[in-house]
Backbone as numpy.savetxt, mean C-alpha at the origin, in Angstrom:
# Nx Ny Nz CAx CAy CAz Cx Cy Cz
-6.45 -26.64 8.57 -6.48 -25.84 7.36 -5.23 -26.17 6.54
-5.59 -26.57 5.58 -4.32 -26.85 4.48 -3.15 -25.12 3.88
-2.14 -25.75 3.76 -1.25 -24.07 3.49 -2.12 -23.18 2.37
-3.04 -24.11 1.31 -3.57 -23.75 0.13 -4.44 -22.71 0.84
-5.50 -23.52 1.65 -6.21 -22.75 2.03 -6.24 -21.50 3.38
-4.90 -21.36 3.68 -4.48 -20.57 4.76 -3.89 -19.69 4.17
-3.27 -19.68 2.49 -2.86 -18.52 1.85 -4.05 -17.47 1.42
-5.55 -18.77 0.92 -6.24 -17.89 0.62 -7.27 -16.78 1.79
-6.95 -17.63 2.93 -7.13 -16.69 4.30 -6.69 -15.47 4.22
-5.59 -15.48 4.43 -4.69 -14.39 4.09 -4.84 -13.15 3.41
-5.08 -13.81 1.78 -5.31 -12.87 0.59 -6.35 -12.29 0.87
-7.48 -13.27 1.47 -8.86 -12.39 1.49 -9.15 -11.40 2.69
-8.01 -11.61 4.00 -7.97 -10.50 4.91 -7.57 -9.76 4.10
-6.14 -9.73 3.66 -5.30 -8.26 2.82 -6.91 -7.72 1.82
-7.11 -8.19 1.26 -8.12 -7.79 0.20 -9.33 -6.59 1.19
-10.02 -6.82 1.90 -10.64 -6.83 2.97 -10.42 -5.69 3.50
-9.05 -5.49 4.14 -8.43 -4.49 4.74 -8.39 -3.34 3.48
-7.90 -3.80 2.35 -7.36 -2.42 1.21 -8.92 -1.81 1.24
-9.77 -2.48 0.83 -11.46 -1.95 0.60 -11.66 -1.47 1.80
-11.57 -1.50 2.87 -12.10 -0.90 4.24 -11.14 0.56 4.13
-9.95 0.40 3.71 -9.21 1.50 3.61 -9.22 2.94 2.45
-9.80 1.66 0.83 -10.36 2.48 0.65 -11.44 3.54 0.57
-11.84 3.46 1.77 -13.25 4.05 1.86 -13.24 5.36 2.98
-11.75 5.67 3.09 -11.12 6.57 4.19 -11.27 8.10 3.24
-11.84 9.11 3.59 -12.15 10.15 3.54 -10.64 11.03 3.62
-10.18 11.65 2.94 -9.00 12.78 2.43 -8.87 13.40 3.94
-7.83 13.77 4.47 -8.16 14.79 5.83 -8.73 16.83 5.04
-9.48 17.17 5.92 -10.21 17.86 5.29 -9.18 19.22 5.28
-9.10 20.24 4.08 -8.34 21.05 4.30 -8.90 22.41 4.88
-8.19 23.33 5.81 -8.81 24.53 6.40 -9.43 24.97 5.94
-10.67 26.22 5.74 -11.15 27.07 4.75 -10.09 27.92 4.32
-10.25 28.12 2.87 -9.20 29.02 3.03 -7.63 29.19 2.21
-7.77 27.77 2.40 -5.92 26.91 2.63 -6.23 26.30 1.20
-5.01 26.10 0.54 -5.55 25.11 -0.90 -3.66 24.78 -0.77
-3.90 23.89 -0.26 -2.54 22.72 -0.36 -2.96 21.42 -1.06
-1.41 20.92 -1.17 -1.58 19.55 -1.88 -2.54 18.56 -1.38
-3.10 17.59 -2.19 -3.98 16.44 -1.44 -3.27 15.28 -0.61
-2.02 15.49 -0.71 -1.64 14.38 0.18 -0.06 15.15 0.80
-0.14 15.02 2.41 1.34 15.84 2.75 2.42 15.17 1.86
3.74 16.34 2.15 4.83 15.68 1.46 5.38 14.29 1.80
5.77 13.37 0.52 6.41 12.50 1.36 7.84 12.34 -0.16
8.50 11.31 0.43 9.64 11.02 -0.67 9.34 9.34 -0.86
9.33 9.66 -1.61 9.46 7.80 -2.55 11.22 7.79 -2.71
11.21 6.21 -1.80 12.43 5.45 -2.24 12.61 4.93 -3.19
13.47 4.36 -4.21 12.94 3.92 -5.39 13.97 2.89 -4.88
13.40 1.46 -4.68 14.13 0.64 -4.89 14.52 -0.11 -6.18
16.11 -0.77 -6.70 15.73 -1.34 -8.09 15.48 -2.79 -7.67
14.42 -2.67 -8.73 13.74 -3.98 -8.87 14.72 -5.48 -8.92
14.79 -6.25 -8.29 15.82 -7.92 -8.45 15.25 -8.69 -9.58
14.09 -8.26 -10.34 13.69 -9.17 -11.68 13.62 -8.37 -12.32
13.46 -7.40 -12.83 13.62 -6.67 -14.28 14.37 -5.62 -14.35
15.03 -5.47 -12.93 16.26 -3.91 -12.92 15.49 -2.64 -12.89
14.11 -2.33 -13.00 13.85 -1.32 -12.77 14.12 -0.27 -11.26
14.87 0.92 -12.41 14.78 1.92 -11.14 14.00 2.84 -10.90
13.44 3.12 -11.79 12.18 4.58 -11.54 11.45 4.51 -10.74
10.89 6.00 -10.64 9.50 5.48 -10.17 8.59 6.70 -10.09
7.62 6.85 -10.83 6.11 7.73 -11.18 5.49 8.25 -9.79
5.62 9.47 -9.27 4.85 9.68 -8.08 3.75 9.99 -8.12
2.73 9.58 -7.54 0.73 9.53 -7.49 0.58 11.36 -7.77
1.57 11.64 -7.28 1.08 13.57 -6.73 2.65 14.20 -7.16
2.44 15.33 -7.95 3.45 15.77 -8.12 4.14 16.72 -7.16
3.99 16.83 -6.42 4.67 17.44 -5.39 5.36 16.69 -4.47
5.56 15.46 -4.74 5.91 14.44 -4.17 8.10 14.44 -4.58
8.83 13.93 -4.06 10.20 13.70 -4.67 10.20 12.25 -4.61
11.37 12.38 -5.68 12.16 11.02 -5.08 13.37 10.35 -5.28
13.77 9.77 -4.50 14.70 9.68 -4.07 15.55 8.14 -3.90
16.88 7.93 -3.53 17.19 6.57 -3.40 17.65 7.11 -2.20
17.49 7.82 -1.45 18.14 7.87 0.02 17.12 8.49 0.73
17.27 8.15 2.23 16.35 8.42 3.57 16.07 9.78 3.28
14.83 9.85 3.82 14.87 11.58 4.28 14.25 11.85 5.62
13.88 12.96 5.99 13.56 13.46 7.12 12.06 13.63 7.22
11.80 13.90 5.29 10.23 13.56 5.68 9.52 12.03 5.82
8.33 11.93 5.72 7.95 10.27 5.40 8.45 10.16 4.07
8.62 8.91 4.47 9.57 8.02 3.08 8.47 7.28 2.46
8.34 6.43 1.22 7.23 5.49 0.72 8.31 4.70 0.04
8.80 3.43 0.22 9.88 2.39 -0.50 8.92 1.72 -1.80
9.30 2.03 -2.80 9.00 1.66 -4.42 9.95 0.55 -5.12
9.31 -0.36 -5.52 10.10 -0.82 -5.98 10.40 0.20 -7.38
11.27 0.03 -8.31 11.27 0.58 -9.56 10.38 0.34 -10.29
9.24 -0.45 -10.58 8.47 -1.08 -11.73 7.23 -0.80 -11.14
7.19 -0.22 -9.96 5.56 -0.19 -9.46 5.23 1.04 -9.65
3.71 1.24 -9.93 3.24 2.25 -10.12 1.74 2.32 -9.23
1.68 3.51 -8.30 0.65 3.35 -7.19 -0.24 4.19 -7.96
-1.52 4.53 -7.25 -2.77 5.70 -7.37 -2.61 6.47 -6.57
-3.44 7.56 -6.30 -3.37 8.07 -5.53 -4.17 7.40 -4.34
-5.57 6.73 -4.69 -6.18 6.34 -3.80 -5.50 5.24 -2.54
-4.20 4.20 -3.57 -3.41 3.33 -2.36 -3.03 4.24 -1.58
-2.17 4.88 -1.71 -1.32 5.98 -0.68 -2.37 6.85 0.33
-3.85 6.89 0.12 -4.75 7.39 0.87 -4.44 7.08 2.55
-4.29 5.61 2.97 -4.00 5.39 4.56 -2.70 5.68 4.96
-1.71 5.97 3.84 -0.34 6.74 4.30 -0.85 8.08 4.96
-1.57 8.91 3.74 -1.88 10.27 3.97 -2.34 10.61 5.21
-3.46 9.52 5.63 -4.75 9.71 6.58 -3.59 10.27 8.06
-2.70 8.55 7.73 -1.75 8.73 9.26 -1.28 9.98 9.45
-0.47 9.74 8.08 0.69 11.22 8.60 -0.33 12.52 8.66
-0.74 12.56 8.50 -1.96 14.21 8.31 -2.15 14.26 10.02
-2.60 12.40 10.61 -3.02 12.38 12.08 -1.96 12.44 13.05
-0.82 11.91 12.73 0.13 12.06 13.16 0.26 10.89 14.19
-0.31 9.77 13.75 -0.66 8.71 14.58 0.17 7.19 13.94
0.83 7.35 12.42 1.03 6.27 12.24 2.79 6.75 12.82
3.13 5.45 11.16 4.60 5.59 11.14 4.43 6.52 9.98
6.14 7.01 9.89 6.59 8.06 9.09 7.29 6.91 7.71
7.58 5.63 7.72 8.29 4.89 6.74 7.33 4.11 6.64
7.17 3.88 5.09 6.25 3.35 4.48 7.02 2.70 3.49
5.86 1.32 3.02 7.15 0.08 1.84 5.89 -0.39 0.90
5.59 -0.27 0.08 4.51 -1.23 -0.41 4.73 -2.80 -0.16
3.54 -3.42 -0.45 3.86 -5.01 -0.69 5.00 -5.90 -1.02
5.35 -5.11 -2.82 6.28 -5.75 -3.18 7.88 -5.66 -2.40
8.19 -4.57 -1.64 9.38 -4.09 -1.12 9.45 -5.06 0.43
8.14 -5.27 0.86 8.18 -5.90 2.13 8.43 -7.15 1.52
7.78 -7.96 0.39 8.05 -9.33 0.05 9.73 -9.58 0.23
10.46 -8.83 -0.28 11.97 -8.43 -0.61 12.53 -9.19 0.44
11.89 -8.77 2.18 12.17 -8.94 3.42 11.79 -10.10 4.05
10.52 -9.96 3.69 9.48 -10.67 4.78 9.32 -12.31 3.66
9.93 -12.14 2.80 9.58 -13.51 2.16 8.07 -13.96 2.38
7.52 -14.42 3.13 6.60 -15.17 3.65 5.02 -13.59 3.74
3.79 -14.21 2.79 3.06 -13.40 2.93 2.16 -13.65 4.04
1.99 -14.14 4.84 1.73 -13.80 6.11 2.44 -13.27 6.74
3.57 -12.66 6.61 4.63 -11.80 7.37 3.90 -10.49 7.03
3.75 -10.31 5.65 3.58 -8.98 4.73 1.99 -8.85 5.03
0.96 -9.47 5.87 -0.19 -9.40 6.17 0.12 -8.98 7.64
0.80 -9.32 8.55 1.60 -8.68 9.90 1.91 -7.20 9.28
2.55 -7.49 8.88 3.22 -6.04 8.54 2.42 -4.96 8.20
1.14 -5.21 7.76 0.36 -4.21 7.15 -1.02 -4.08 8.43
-1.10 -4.57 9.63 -2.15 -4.40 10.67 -1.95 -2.83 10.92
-1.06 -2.60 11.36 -0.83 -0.98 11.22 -2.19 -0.34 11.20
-2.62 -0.31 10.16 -3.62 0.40 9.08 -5.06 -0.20 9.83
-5.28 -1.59 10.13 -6.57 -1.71 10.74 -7.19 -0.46 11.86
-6.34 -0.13 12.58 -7.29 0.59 13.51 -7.75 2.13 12.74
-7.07 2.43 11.40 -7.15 3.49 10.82 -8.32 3.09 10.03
-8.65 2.14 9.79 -9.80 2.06 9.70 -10.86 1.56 10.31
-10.99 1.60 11.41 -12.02 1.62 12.16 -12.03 3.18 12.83
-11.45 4.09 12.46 -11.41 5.45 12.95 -10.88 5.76 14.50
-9.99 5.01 14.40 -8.88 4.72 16.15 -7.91 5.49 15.56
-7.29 6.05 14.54 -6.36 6.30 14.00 -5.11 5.10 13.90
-3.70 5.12 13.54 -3.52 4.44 12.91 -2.52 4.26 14.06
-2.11 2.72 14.25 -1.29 1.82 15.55 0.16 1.88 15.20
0.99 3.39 14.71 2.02 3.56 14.63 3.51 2.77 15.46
4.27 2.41 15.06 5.55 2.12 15.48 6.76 2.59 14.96
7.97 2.45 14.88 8.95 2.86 14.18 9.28 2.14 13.67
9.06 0.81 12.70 9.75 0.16 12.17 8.69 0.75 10.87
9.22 -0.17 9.74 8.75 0.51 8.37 7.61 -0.33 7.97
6.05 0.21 7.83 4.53 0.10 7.79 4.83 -0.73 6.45
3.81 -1.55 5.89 3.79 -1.75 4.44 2.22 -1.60 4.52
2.31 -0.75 2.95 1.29 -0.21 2.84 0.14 -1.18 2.25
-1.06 -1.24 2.90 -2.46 -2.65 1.98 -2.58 -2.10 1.03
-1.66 -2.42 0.06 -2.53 -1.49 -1.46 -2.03 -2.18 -2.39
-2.75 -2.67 -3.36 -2.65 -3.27 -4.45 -1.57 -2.18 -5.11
-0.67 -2.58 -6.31 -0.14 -2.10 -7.15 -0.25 -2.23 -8.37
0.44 -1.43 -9.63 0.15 -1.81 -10.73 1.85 -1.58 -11.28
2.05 -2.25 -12.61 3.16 -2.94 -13.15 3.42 -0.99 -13.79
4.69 -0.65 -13.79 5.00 0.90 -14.80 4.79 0.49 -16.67
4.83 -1.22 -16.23 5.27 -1.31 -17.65 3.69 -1.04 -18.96
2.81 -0.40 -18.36 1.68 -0.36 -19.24 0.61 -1.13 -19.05
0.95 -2.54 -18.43 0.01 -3.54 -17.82 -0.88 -2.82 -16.51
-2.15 -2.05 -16.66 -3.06 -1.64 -15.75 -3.57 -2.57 -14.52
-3.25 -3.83 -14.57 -3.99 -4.62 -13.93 -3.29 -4.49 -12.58
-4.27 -4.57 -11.39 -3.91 -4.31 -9.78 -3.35 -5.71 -9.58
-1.97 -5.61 -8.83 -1.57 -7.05 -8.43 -1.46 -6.69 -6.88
-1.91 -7.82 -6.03 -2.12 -7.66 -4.87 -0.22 -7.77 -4.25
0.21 -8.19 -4.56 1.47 -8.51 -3.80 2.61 -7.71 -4.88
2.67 -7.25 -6.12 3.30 -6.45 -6.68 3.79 -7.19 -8.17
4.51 -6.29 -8.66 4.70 -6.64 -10.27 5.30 -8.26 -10.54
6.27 -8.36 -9.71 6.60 -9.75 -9.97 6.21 -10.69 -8.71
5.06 -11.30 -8.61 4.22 -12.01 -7.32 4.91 -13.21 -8.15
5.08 -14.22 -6.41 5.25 -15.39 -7.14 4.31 -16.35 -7.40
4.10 -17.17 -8.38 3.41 -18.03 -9.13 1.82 -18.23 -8.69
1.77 -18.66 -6.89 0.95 -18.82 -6.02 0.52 -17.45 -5.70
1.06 -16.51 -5.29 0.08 -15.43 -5.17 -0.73 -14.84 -6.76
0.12 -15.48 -7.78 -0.56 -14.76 -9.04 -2.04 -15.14 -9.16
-2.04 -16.98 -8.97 -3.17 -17.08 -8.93 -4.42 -16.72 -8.07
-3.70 -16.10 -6.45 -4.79 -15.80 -5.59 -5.51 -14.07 -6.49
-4.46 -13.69 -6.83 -5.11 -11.95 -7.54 -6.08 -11.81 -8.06
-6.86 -12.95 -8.70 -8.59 -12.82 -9.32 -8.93 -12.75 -7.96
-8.90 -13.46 -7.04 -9.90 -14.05 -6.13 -9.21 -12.38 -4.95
-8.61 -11.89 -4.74 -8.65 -10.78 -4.26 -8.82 -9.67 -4.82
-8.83 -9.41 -5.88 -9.78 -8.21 -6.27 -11.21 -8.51 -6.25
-11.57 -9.96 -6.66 -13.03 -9.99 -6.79 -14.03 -9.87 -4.94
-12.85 -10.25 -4.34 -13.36 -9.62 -2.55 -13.15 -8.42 -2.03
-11.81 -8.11 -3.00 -11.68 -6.22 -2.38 -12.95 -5.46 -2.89
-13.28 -6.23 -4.45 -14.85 -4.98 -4.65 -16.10 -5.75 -4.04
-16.36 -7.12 -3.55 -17.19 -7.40 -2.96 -17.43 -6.35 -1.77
-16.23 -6.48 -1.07 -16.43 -5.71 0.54 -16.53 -4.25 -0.10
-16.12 -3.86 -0.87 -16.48 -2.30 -1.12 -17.63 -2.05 -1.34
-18.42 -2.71 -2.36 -19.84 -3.07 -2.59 -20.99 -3.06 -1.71
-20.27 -4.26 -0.31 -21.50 -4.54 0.65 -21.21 -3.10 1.60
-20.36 -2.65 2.11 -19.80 -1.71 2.64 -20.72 -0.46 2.17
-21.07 -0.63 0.91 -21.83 1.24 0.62 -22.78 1.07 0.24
-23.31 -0.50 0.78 -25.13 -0.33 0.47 -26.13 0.17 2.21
């Protein structure tokens, strides 16, 4: 298999995995009970190394955030990313089960680390057994979450690896959204 075609391996597992994930059901709340839709967590806001962004927009307002650790689950942001609520869904699922990890990184924050996106496709297995309904293959090191992102800067479009992907993953991003809604597609017929 050529590297060309072992990246697009890759993309189309990650792709694959986010659609299987998104198809994970909210944990259900007591009768009764009317809490937030997703437990507390704190967003790290990392600043961004290409455009300096520090912010960062939380999916749920009950959410904080923060540039330092906390005690609850953490979610590492870069500054420029902006999630849904639906990515953060297999964060929720875990912590609700109490089966994953408590530190969470999106894509772009693991790229930061892991350089290499087959690292950042390691990094995100976590989440497979959470979706196959095993609950989720927790450890203590920090999960990265399968979820596409989108740019704060107004640009709506889902980038699989985050706001600033490099060159080669930009071009895989048609070809993984067009398999993340394939598998969602065949999945709910």
């Amino acid at each position: 298999m050529s590297p060309a075609e072992d990246l697009r391996a890759v993309a189309e597992r990650m792709a694959r995995r986010e659609a299987r994930l998104n198809r994970l059901i909210a944990p259900d709340q007591p009768p009764g009970v009317i809490r937030p839709p997703a437990p507390d967590v704190v967003m790290r806001v990392v600043p961004c190394p290409v455009c300096g962004a520090a912010g960062a927009d939380p999916p749920f307002d009950h959410w904080s955030v923060s540039g330092e650790e906390s005690e609850l689950p953490t979610l590492a942001v870069l500054g420029c990313e902006w999630l849904t609520p639906r990515a953060v869904l297999p964060m929720a699922v875990a912590i609700e089960q109490g089966t994953g990890p408590l530190a969470y990184r999106t894509r772009a924050v693991a790229r930061l680390g892991l350089q290499d996106l087959r690292a950042v496709d390691r990094s995100e297995t976590w989440a497979d057994a959470l979706a196959d309904g095993r609950g989720a293959a927790g450890d203590d090191g920090e999960a990265t979450l399968p979820a596409a992102t989108r740019s704060r800067d107004g640009d709506l479009r889902p980038m699989f690896t985050g706001p600033h992907a490099p060159e080669s993953e930009t071009r895989l991003n048609a070809m993984y959204l067009e398999v993340r809604l394939t598998t969602m597609t065949e999945e709910s017929i």
